[in-house]
mmCIF file of C-alpha atoms in Angstrom:
data_model
loop_
_atom_site.group_PDB
_atom_site.id
_atom_site.type_symbol
_atom_site.label_atom_id
_atom_site.label_comp_id
_atom_site.label_asym_id
_atom_site.label_seq_id
_atom_site.Cartn_x
_atom_site.Cartn_y
_atom_site.Cartn_z
ATOM 1 C CA MET A 1 -1.479 -5.849 -33.319
ATOM 2 C CA GLU A 2 -2.054 -1.594 -32.686
ATOM 3 C CA ILE A 3 -4.006 0.028 -29.639
ATOM 4 C CA THR A 4 -3.962 3.843 -29.044
ATOM 5 C CA VAL A 5 -3.506 5.706 -25.568
ATOM 6 C CA ASP A 6 -7.027 5.967 -25.401
ATOM 7 C CA GLU A 7 -8.430 2.475 -26.115
ATOM 8 C CA LEU A 8 -5.405 1.429 -22.739
ATOM 9 C CA HIS A 9 -7.234 4.008 -20.416
ATOM 10 C CA ASN A 10 -10.684 2.243 -21.450
ATOM 11 C CA LEU A 11 -9.009 -1.534 -20.220
ATOM 12 C CA ASN A 12 -8.870 -3.623 -16.808
ATOM 13 C CA PRO A 13 -5.059 -3.314 -15.390
ATOM 14 C CA ALA A 14 -5.590 -6.955 -14.686
ATOM 15 C CA ASP A 15 -6.167 -8.233 -18.022
ATOM 16 C CA TYR A 16 -3.170 -7.032 -19.487
ATOM 17 C CA MET A 17 1.047 -6.504 -19.087
ATOM 18 C CA LEU A 18 2.920 -3.437 -19.851
ATOM 19 C CA VAL A 19 6.389 -4.111 -20.875
ATOM 20 C CA ASP A 20 8.960 -1.474 -21.589
ATOM 21 C CA ILE A 21 11.616 -1.960 -24.114
ATOM 22 C CA ARG A 22 13.528 1.092 -23.915
ATOM 23 C CA GLY A 23 16.266 -0.086 -21.902
ATOM 24 C CA ASP A 24 16.609 0.106 -17.922
ATOM 25 C CA ARG A 25 18.099 4.540 -17.900
ATOM 26 C CA ALA A 26 15.396 5.414 -19.793
ATOM 27 C CA PHE A 27 12.760 3.736 -17.655
ATOM 28 C CA GLN A 28 14.402 4.554 -14.499
ATOM 29 C CA ASN A 29 13.594 8.256 -16.071
ATOM 30 C CA GLY A 30 10.006 7.362 -16.094
ATOM 31 C CA SER A 31 7.523 5.193 -17.849
ATOM 32 C CA LEU A 32 3.804 3.769 -17.488
ATOM 33 C CA PRO A 33 2.625 3.094 -14.733
ATOM 34 C CA GLY A 34 2.066 -0.708 -13.378
ATOM 35 C CA ALA A 35 5.114 -1.517 -16.755
ATOM 36 C CA ILE A 36 7.936 -3.924 -16.491
ATOM 37 C CA SER A 37 11.629 -2.828 -17.930
ATOM 38 C CA LYS A 38 12.814 -6.120 -20.544
ATOM 39 C CA ALA A 39 15.410 -6.119 -23.345
ATOM 40 C CA LYS A 40 13.872 -6.571 -26.631
ATOM 41 C CA GLU A 41 16.440 -9.301 -27.391
ATOM 42 C CA SER A 42 15.042 -12.127 -24.512
ATOM 43 C CA LEU A 43 11.471 -10.504 -24.645
ATOM 44 C CA ALA A 44 9.256 -13.935 -25.164
ATOM 45 C CA CYS A 45 10.967 -15.333 -21.249
ATOM 46 C CA ASP A 46 8.505 -15.195 -18.595
ATOM 47 C CA LEU A 47 5.639 -13.363 -20.270
ATOM 48 C CA PRO A 48 1.877 -14.802 -19.677
ATOM 49 C CA GLN A 49 -0.180 -16.886 -22.185
ATOM 50 C CA ASP A 50 -3.495 -15.556 -20.932
ATOM 51 C CA LYS A 51 -2.653 -12.217 -21.222
ATOM 52 C CA MET A 52 -2.635 -9.186 -23.390
ATOM 53 C CA ILE A 53 0.735 -7.730 -23.915
ATOM 54 C CA ILE A 54 0.696 -4.218 -24.638
ATOM 55 C CA VAL A 55 4.727 -3.469 -25.622
ATOM 56 C CA TYR A 56 5.640 0.067 -25.986
ATOM 57 C CA CYS A 57 9.633 2.338 -27.245
ATOM 58 C CA VAL A 58 9.471 5.902 -27.574
ATOM 59 C CA ARG A 59 7.875 6.463 -30.711
ATOM 60 C CA GLY A 60 6.373 3.253 -31.770
ATOM 61 C CA LEU A 61 8.591 1.931 -34.400
ATOM 62 C CA ILE A 62 10.507 -0.917 -32.728
ATOM 63 C CA SER A 63 7.628 -2.021 -30.587
ATOM 64 C CA ALA A 64 5.941 -2.508 -33.914
ATOM 65 C CA ASP A 65 8.168 -4.737 -34.913
ATOM 66 C CA VAL A 66 8.618 -6.430 -32.265
ATOM 67 C CA VAL A 67 4.953 -7.205 -31.266
ATOM 68 C CA VAL A 68 4.917 -9.164 -35.064
ATOM 69 C CA GLU A 69 7.340 -11.340 -33.798
ATOM 70 C CA LEU A 70 5.483 -12.077 -30.265
ATOM 71 C CA ARG A 71 2.490 -13.170 -32.356
ATOM 72 C CA THR A 72 4.353 -15.550 -33.878
ATOM 73 C CA GLN A 73 5.147 -16.957 -31.132
ATOM 74 C CA GLY A 74 1.518 -17.027 -29.891
ATOM 75 C CA LEU A 75 1.523 -14.177 -27.758
ATOM 76 C CA ASN A 76 -1.361 -12.058 -27.753
ATOM 77 C CA ALA A 77 0.573 -9.015 -28.046
ATOM 78 C CA PHE A 78 0.062 -5.624 -29.443
ATOM 79 C CA HIS A 79 2.182 -2.381 -29.496
ATOM 80 C CA LEU A 80 1.401 1.292 -28.101
ATOM 81 C CA ALA A 81 0.314 3.569 -31.127
ATOM 82 C CA GLY A 82 2.629 6.356 -30.736
ATOM 83 C CA GLY A 83 4.960 4.578 -27.846
ATOM 84 C CA TYR A 84 5.591 6.478 -24.350
ATOM 85 C CA ILE A 85 5.444 10.232 -26.345
ATOM 86 C CA ALA A 86 1.962 9.657 -27.131
ATOM 87 C CA TRP A 87 1.413 8.563 -23.193
ATOM 88 C CA LEU A 88 3.109 11.701 -22.395
ATOM 89 C CA MET A 89 1.377 13.594 -24.014
ATOM 90 C CA GLY A 90 -1.671 12.235 -23.223
ATOM 91 C CA GLN A 91 -0.485 12.648 -19.792
ATOM 92 C CA MET A 92 -0.298 16.524 -20.134
ATOM 93 C CA GLU A 93 -1.921 19.307 -18.641
ATOM 94 C CA GLU A 94 -2.565 22.809 -20.475
ATOM 95 C CA ASP A 95 -3.993 24.704 -17.415
ATOM 96 C CA ALA A 96 -0.836 22.422 -14.748
ATOM 97 C CA CYS A 97 -1.065 24.772 -11.379
ATOM 98 C CA VAL A 98 2.152 27.232 -11.985
ATOM 99 C CA GLN A 99 1.226 28.742 -8.334
ATOM 100 C CA GLN A 100 1.205 24.884 -6.665
ATOM 101 C CA ILE A 101 4.581 24.246 -8.231
ATOM 102 C CA ASP A 102 6.158 27.946 -7.354
ATOM 103 C CA GLU A 103 5.001 27.685 -4.261
ATOM 104 C CA SER A 104 6.394 24.186 -3.624
ATOM 105 C CA ILE A 105 10.042 25.313 -3.915
ATOM 106 C CA ARG A 106 9.246 27.829 -1.867
ATOM 107 C CA LYS A 107 8.335 25.722 1.012
ATOM 108 C CA LYS A 108 8.647 22.044 0.628
ATOM 109 C CA PHE A 109 11.688 21.718 -1.688
ATOM 110 C CA ARG A 110 13.435 25.126 -0.281
ATOM 111 C CA LYS A 111 16.057 23.007 1.779
ATOM 112 C CA THR A 112 16.522 20.360 -0.452
ATOM 113 C CA ILE A 113 16.434 22.675 -3.515
ATOM 114 C CA PHE A 114 16.341 26.355 -3.719
ATOM 115 C CA SER A 115 18.527 27.045 -0.696
ATOM 116 C CA LYS A 116 21.624 24.475 -2.569
ATOM 117 C CA PHE A 117 20.405 26.699 -5.884
ATOM 118 C CA THR A 118 21.302 29.827 -3.651
ATOM 119 C CA LYS A 119 23.984 28.803 -1.993
ATOM 120 C CA ALA A 120 26.107 27.740 -4.757
ATOM 121 C CA ILE A 121 25.044 31.008 -6.591
ATOM 122 C CA SER A 122 26.503 32.986 -3.287
ATOM 123 C CA THR A 123 29.845 31.020 -3.217
ATOM 124 C CA TYR A 124 30.968 30.709 -6.405
ATOM 125 C CA GLN A 125 29.798 34.559 -7.060
ATOM 126 C CA MET A 126 27.831 33.276 -10.014
ATOM 127 C CA ILE A 127 25.317 36.797 -10.509
ATOM 128 C CA LYS A 128 26.256 39.978 -10.323
ATOM 129 C CA ALA A 129 23.541 42.975 -10.939
ATOM 130 C CA GLY A 130 22.518 43.645 -14.278
ATOM 131 C CA ASP A 131 23.584 39.979 -15.684
ATOM 132 C CA LYS A 132 21.385 39.345 -18.644
ATOM 133 C CA ILE A 133 21.110 35.002 -18.576
ATOM 134 C CA ALA A 134 19.859 32.744 -20.842
ATOM 135 C CA VAL A 135 18.740 29.992 -19.162
ATOM 136 C CA CYS A 136 19.724 26.404 -21.120
ATOM 137 C CA ILE A 137 16.735 24.163 -21.323
ATOM 138 C CA SER A 138 17.206 20.738 -23.144
ATOM 139 C CA GLY A 139 13.875 19.521 -22.019
ATOM 140 C CA GLY A 140 14.776 17.309 -19.440
ATOM 141 C CA LYS A 141 13.867 17.381 -15.971
ATOM 142 C CA ASP A 142 17.475 18.968 -14.344
ATOM 143 C CA SER A 143 17.370 22.187 -17.545
ATOM 144 C CA MET A 144 13.321 22.526 -16.919
ATOM 145 C CA LEU A 145 13.300 22.921 -12.830
ATOM 146 C CA MET A 146 16.629 25.209 -13.298
ATOM 147 C CA ALA A 147 14.636 27.673 -14.940
ATOM 148 C CA LYS A 148 11.863 27.844 -12.398
ATOM 149 C CA LEU A 149 14.844 28.690 -9.969
ATOM 150 C CA PHE A 150 15.551 31.388 -11.505
ATOM 151 C CA GLN A 151 11.957 32.741 -12.227
ATOM 152 C CA GLU A 152 11.952 32.497 -8.697
ATOM 153 C CA LEU A 153 15.555 34.183 -7.497
ATOM 154 C CA GLN A 154 14.153 36.685 -9.632
ATOM 155 C CA LYS A 155 11.352 37.461 -7.075
ATOM 156 C CA HIS A 156 13.680 37.694 -4.453
ATOM 157 C CA ARG A 157 15.767 40.732 -6.247
ATOM 158 C CA GLN A 158 18.970 40.226 -4.262
ATOM 159 C CA ALA A 159 21.072 40.827 -7.414
ATOM 160 C CA PRO A 160 18.734 42.499 -10.555
ATOM 161 C CA PHE A 161 19.597 40.315 -13.292
ATOM 162 C CA GLU A 162 17.218 39.374 -16.575
ATOM 163 C CA ALA A 163 16.965 35.766 -17.931
ATOM 164 C CA VAL A 164 16.040 34.520 -20.957
ATOM 165 C CA PHE A 165 14.845 30.991 -21.490
ATOM 166 C CA LEU A 166 16.331 29.295 -24.230
ATOM 167 C CA VAL A 167 15.620 26.276 -26.500
ATOM 168 C CA MET A 168 18.069 25.314 -29.106
ATOM 169 C CA ASP A 169 16.064 23.163 -31.534
ATOM 170 C CA PRO A 170 18.849 21.019 -33.106
ATOM 171 C CA GLY A 171 16.578 19.292 -35.612
ATOM 172 C CA TYR A 172 14.400 17.440 -32.977
ATOM 173 C CA ALA A 173 11.370 15.131 -33.908
ATOM 174 C CA PRO A 174 8.102 17.191 -34.565
ATOM 175 C CA GLU A 175 6.288 15.449 -31.335
ATOM 176 C CA ASN A 176 9.470 16.056 -29.297
ATOM 177 C CA ARG A 177 9.807 19.600 -29.593
ATOM 178 C CA ALA A 178 5.993 19.460 -28.865
ATOM 179 C CA LEU A 179 6.164 18.166 -25.771
ATOM 180 C CA ILE A 180 8.971 20.261 -24.695
ATOM 181 C CA GLU A 181 7.251 23.392 -25.568
ATOM 182 C CA LYS A 182 3.777 21.810 -23.770
ATOM 183 C CA ASN A 183 6.132 21.392 -21.019
ATOM 184 C CA ALA A 184 6.936 24.941 -20.640
ATOM 185 C CA ARG A 185 4.013 26.082 -20.673
ATOM 186 C CA SER A 186 2.459 23.725 -18.319
ATOM 187 C CA MET A 187 5.088 24.889 -15.741
ATOM 188 C CA GLY A 188 4.715 28.756 -16.820
ATOM 189 C CA ILE A 189 8.785 28.776 -18.066
ATOM 190 C CA PRO A 190 8.137 31.586 -21.632
ATOM 191 C CA ILE A 191 10.492 30.213 -23.883
ATOM 192 C CA THR A 192 12.734 31.011 -26.560
ATOM 193 C CA VAL A 193 13.364 28.908 -29.433
ATOM 194 C CA PHE A 194 15.885 28.475 -32.067
ATOM 195 C CA GLU A 195 16.236 25.919 -34.691
ATOM 196 C CA THR A 196 19.687 24.488 -35.460
ATOM 197 C CA ASN A 197 20.599 21.123 -38.339
ATOM 198 C CA ILE A 198 22.941 19.834 -35.908
ATOM 199 C CA PHE A 199 21.484 16.413 -36.106
ATOM 200 C CA ASP A 200 22.034 16.468 -39.628
ATOM 201 C CA SER A 201 25.535 17.286 -39.275
ATOM 202 C CA VAL A 202 26.628 14.304 -37.079
ATOM 203 C CA ALA A 203 24.550 12.098 -38.431
ATOM 204 C CA SER A 204 27.483 11.123 -40.844
ATOM 205 C CA VAL A 205 29.093 9.850 -37.492
ATOM 206 C CA PRO A 206 26.820 8.031 -35.243
ATOM 207 C CA LYS A 207 29.777 6.464 -33.019
ATOM 208 C CA ASN A 208 31.121 10.139 -32.155
ATOM 209 C CA ALA A 209 27.566 11.924 -32.652
ATOM 210 C CA CYS A 210 26.847 12.294 -28.895
ATOM 211 C CA TYR A 211 30.569 14.524 -28.225
ATOM 212 C CA LEU A 212 30.275 16.046 -31.352
ATOM 213 C CA CYS A 213 26.416 17.106 -30.865
ATOM 214 C CA ALA A 214 26.768 18.620 -27.485
ATOM 215 C CA ARG A 215 30.231 20.320 -28.518
ATOM 216 C CA MET A 216 28.618 21.725 -31.409
ATOM 217 C CA ARG A 217 24.973 22.672 -28.945
ATOM 218 C CA ARG A 218 27.967 24.339 -26.820
ATOM 219 C CA GLY A 219 28.604 26.519 -29.308
ATOM 220 C CA HIS A 220 24.937 27.673 -30.929
ATOM 221 C CA LEU A 221 24.389 28.556 -27.271
ATOM 222 C CA TYR A 222 27.131 30.887 -26.556
ATOM 223 C CA SER A 223 26.435 32.152 -30.471
ATOM 224 C CA GLN A 224 22.749 32.448 -29.962
ATOM 225 C CA ALA A 225 23.095 34.274 -26.223
ATOM 226 C CA LYS A 226 25.323 36.427 -27.125
ATOM 227 C CA ALA A 227 23.518 37.695 -30.393
ATOM 228 C CA LEU A 228 20.285 38.342 -27.930
ATOM 229 C CA GLY A 229 22.164 40.059 -25.126
ATOM 230 C CA CYS A 230 23.582 37.700 -22.960
ATOM 231 C CA ASN A 231 26.200 37.590 -20.948
ATOM 232 C CA LYS A 232 26.314 34.172 -19.404
ATOM 233 C CA ILE A 233 25.289 31.139 -20.043
ATOM 234 C CA ALA A 234 23.559 28.906 -17.249
ATOM 235 C CA LEU A 235 23.677 24.615 -17.831
ATOM 236 C CA GLY A 236 21.586 22.385 -15.220
ATOM 237 C CA HIS A 237 24.105 20.218 -14.621
ATOM 238 C CA HIS A 238 24.034 18.821 -10.741
ATOM 239 C CA TYR A 239 26.036 17.672 -8.023
ATOM 240 C CA ASP A 240 25.979 14.225 -9.230
ATOM 241 C CA ASP A 241 26.768 15.582 -12.779
ATOM 242 C CA VAL A 242 30.101 16.348 -10.853
ATOM 243 C CA ILE A 243 31.510 13.786 -8.357
ATOM 244 C CA GLU A 244 30.791 11.572 -11.891
ATOM 245 C CA THR A 245 32.178 13.774 -13.932
ATOM 246 C CA ILE A 246 35.342 13.521 -11.803
ATOM 247 C CA LEU A 247 35.773 9.424 -11.338
ATOM 248 C CA MET A 248 35.049 9.436 -15.311
ATOM 249 C CA GLY A 249 38.017 11.547 -15.204
ATOM 250 C CA MET A 250 39.799 9.516 -13.101
ATOM 251 C CA LEU A 251 39.242 6.337 -14.377
ATOM 252 C CA TRP A 252 38.771 6.453 -18.461
ATOM 253 C CA GLY A 253 40.272 10.065 -18.759
ATOM 254 C CA ALA A 254 44.110 9.216 -16.484
ATOM 255 C CA GLN A 255 43.660 12.859 -14.889
ATOM 256 C CA VAL A 256 42.210 14.420 -12.287
ATOM 257 C CA GLN A 257 39.798 16.956 -13.053
ATOM 258 C CA THR A 258 36.153 18.694 -12.554
ATOM 259 C CA MET A 259 33.409 20.056 -13.642
ATOM 260 C CA MET A 260 34.330 23.422 -12.558
ATOM 261 C CA PRO A 261 30.456 25.801 -11.248
ATOM 262 C CA LYS A 262 31.804 28.055 -13.973
ATOM 263 C CA LEU A 263 33.708 29.270 -16.571
ATOM 264 C CA LYS A 264 34.697 32.197 -18.979
ATOM 265 C CA SER A 265 34.557 31.143 -22.714
ATOM 266 C CA THR A 266 37.906 31.193 -24.914
ATOM 267 C CA ASN A 267 35.810 31.690 -27.777
ATOM 268 C CA PHE A 268 33.337 34.610 -26.751
ATOM 269 C CA GLU A 269 34.805 37.259 -25.800
ATOM 270 C CA GLY A 270 32.579 38.285 -22.188
ATOM 271 C CA MET A 271 31.139 35.112 -21.575
ATOM 272 C CA GLU A 272 30.371 33.316 -18.994
ATOM 273 C CA LEU A 273 29.101 29.316 -17.973
ATOM 274 C CA ILE A 274 27.572 29.238 -14.873
ATOM 275 C CA ARG A 275 25.973 25.987 -13.388
ATOM 276 C CA PRO A 276 23.594 26.951 -9.931
ATOM 277 C CA MET A 277 22.358 23.528 -9.516
ATOM 278 C CA TYR A 278 26.209 22.639 -8.891
ATOM 279 C CA PHE A 279 24.903 21.750 -5.159
ATOM 280 C CA VAL A 280 21.256 20.169 -5.986
ATOM 281 C CA ARG A 281 20.975 16.416 -6.169
ATOM 282 C CA GLU A 282 19.471 14.494 -8.909
ATOM 283 C CA ALA A 283 17.676 12.610 -5.962
ATOM 284 C CA ASP A 284 16.012 15.931 -4.937
ATOM 285 C CA VAL A 285 15.073 16.293 -8.863
ATOM 286 C CA LYS A 286 13.465 12.909 -9.280
ATOM 287 C CA ARG A 287 11.173 14.199 -6.341
ATOM 288 C CA PHE A 288 10.167 17.367 -7.491
ATOM 289 C CA ARG A 289 9.542 15.847 -10.822
ATOM 290 C CA ASP A 290 7.433 13.554 -8.996
ATOM 291 C CA TYR A 291 5.944 14.947 -6.705
ATOM 292 C CA HIS A 292 4.078 17.109 -9.600
ATOM 293 C CA HIS A 293 3.137 14.582 -11.730
ATOM 294 C CA LEU A 294 5.821 16.047 -14.086
ATOM 295 C CA HIS A 295 6.965 13.811 -17.327
ATOM 296 C CA PHE A 296 10.024 14.464 -19.548
ATOM 297 C CA LEU A 297 12.078 13.304 -22.209
ATOM 298 C CA GLN A 298 15.556 11.486 -20.647
ATOM 299 C CA CYS A 299 17.155 12.369 -24.931
ATOM 300 C CA ALA A 300 14.916 14.282 -27.297
ATOM 301 C CA CYS A 301 17.493 12.694 -30.130
ATOM 302 C CA ARG A 302 16.591 11.782 -32.809
ATOM 303 C CA PHE A 303 18.239 8.108 -32.593
ATOM 304 C CA THR A 304 16.787 7.236 -29.895
ATOM 305 C CA ASP A 305 14.497 5.055 -30.538
ATOM 306 C CA THR A 306 17.764 3.102 -32.502
ATOM 307 C CA CYS A 307 20.268 4.165 -30.176
ATOM 308 C CA SER A 308 20.592 5.065 -26.569
ATOM 309 C CA THR A 309 17.095 3.311 -25.422
ATOM 310 C CA ASP A 310 17.234 0.053 -26.981
ATOM 311 C CA GLY A 311 20.460 -0.943 -24.713
ATOM 312 C CA SER A 312 23.306 -1.571 -27.353
ATOM 313 C CA MET A 313 24.691 1.541 -25.967
ATOM 314 C CA THR A 314 25.921 0.786 -22.071
ATOM 315 C CA SER A 315 27.117 4.545 -20.778
ATOM 316 C CA LYS A 316 30.186 5.717 -19.270
ATOM 317 C CA ARG A 317 27.609 7.852 -16.827
ATOM 318 C CA THR A 318 25.618 4.770 -16.180
ATOM 319 C CA GLU A 319 28.568 2.861 -14.655
ATOM 320 C CA ILE A 320 29.769 5.445 -13.304
ATOM 321 C CA LYS A 321 26.195 6.459 -11.188
ATOM 322 C CA GLN A 322 26.322 1.953 -10.539
ATOM 323 C CA LEU A 323 30.048 2.057 -8.947
ATOM 324 C CA ILE A 324 28.912 5.038 -6.452
ATOM 325 C CA LYS A 325 26.069 3.131 -5.849
ATOM 326 C CA GLU A 326 27.627 0.562 -4.663
ATOM 327 C CA MET A 327 30.310 1.848 -2.539
ATOM 328 C CA LYS A 328 27.501 3.992 -0.685
ATOM 329 C CA LYS A 329 26.961 0.377 1.203
ATOM 330 C CA THR A 330 30.066 0.393 3.227
ATOM 331 C CA ASN A 331 30.963 4.202 2.717
ATOM 332 C CA PRO A 332 28.105 6.108 3.055
ATOM 333 C CA GLY A 333 29.829 9.528 3.078
ATOM 334 C CA VAL A 334 31.552 8.403 -0.332
ATOM 335 C CA GLU A 335 30.037 11.232 -2.460
ATOM 336 C CA SER A 336 31.060 13.756 -0.639
ATOM 337 C CA HIS A 337 34.466 12.615 -0.343
ATOM 338 C CA ILE A 338 34.140 12.082 -3.792
ATOM 339 C CA PHE A 339 33.761 16.695 -3.879
ATOM 340 C CA SER A 340 35.535 17.527 -1.383
ATOM 341 C CA SER A 341 38.553 15.197 -3.356
ATOM 342 C CA VAL A 342 38.622 18.159 -5.718
ATOM 343 C CA GLU A 343 39.300 20.968 -3.153
ATOM 344 C CA ASN A 344 41.873 19.524 -0.971
ATOM 345 C CA VAL A 345 44.122 18.838 -3.957
ATOM 346 C CA HIS A 346 48.160 18.767 -1.975
ATOM 347 C CA LEU A 347 50.686 19.438 -5.144
ATOM 348 C CA GLY A 348 53.037 18.334 -3.130
ATOM 349 C CA ALA A 349 52.078 15.313 -2.803
ATOM 350 C CA VAL A 350 51.146 14.110 -6.349
ATOM 351 C CA LEU A 351 54.033 13.222 -8.854
ATOM 352 C CA ALA A 352 52.625 16.283 -11.650
ATOM 353 C CA TYR A 353 50.201 18.699 -12.585
ATOM 354 C CA LYS A 354 49.548 21.056 -15.650
ATOM 355 C CA LYS A 355 49.942 24.761 -14.706
ATOM 356 C CA ASP A 356 48.630 27.439 -17.542
ATOM 357 C CA GLY A 357 49.030 23.785 -20.072
ATOM 358 C CA GLU A 358 52.875 23.167 -18.843
ATOM 359 C CA LYS A 359 53.441 20.595 -17.156
ATOM 360 C CA VAL A 360 54.572 20.411 -13.637
ATOM 361 C CA HIS A 361 57.299 17.542 -12.243
ATOM 362 C CA PHE A 362 57.748 17.414 -8.601
ATOM 363 C CA LEU A 363 60.998 16.410 -10.016
ATOM 364 C CA ASP A 364 61.672 19.847 -11.075
ATOM 365 C CA ASP A 365 62.192 21.415 -8.007
ATOM 366 C CA TYR A 366 62.967 18.146 -5.629
#
């Protein structure tokens, strides 16, 4: 009932169907060539009886159980040993051409990515000469690209600064950490890894695990960066993250605010957070990834197999992405309008606003 990645490569694609059960969001972030995405609850529907059915999840845990059920229904089903991660590891090559990646940043993606990266840094005065910046890498497409952009920026030396490429291991599964390290080697990024027990700490509160994990990660990153002599940390949030955050705040948080391009830390004196990908579009990040045939994990969380990949958790951010996509059909400029809305706030035309933590109502000086 099990098939390995090597055995898969030796099969004729016409003889089998690849079925991805990780969920639509994970599927959109990367999948095996030719695979289709199906929810495991409705998996048996419309599957061919005359082909081998090869099912995969993230690490081959859920798919093994699913295949047992499919076989009881008479299907010739197998699960991919090691899942999507095993396939990813097989795709990676240690001798990936770093020079080609660097050249594409300078040429092919200069206008859509590198110029927008430098524009954000200049517009919001993110970097000063003498800065030591902890470039925080989660292992996803955004932070890995950000690291490459910082390397390219250092070559220009307009404002000399030092960069440390910092990876925090909050308790990754061994294969997840190995993939992050392998990607870093392939892209020529000299990472500094430190370990924490965050996953163990949040395991007992699954309903709030993502929120607590994010808060704890931020604190550990600040602490480690400061210990390394850094005065800033850089995160890989991009333009799409910004506009989605604006809408999420309005629709679920009943407030108008944005994801700021830079922030001074309130808990770590002298430390600052910057977001130099502020003007970079997610679609362009994906184009860079696909152009170089790079593969990154969407989420290296240990709960991935039982949480966000099985379709049981609907992300509010995913809902917002879909909402914006629908609005673009009739208003092509909707994304830039959302972004500009928090630059054009007219205080004389709002019911109330907050200043220094205090609420100011329009009737106060009506």
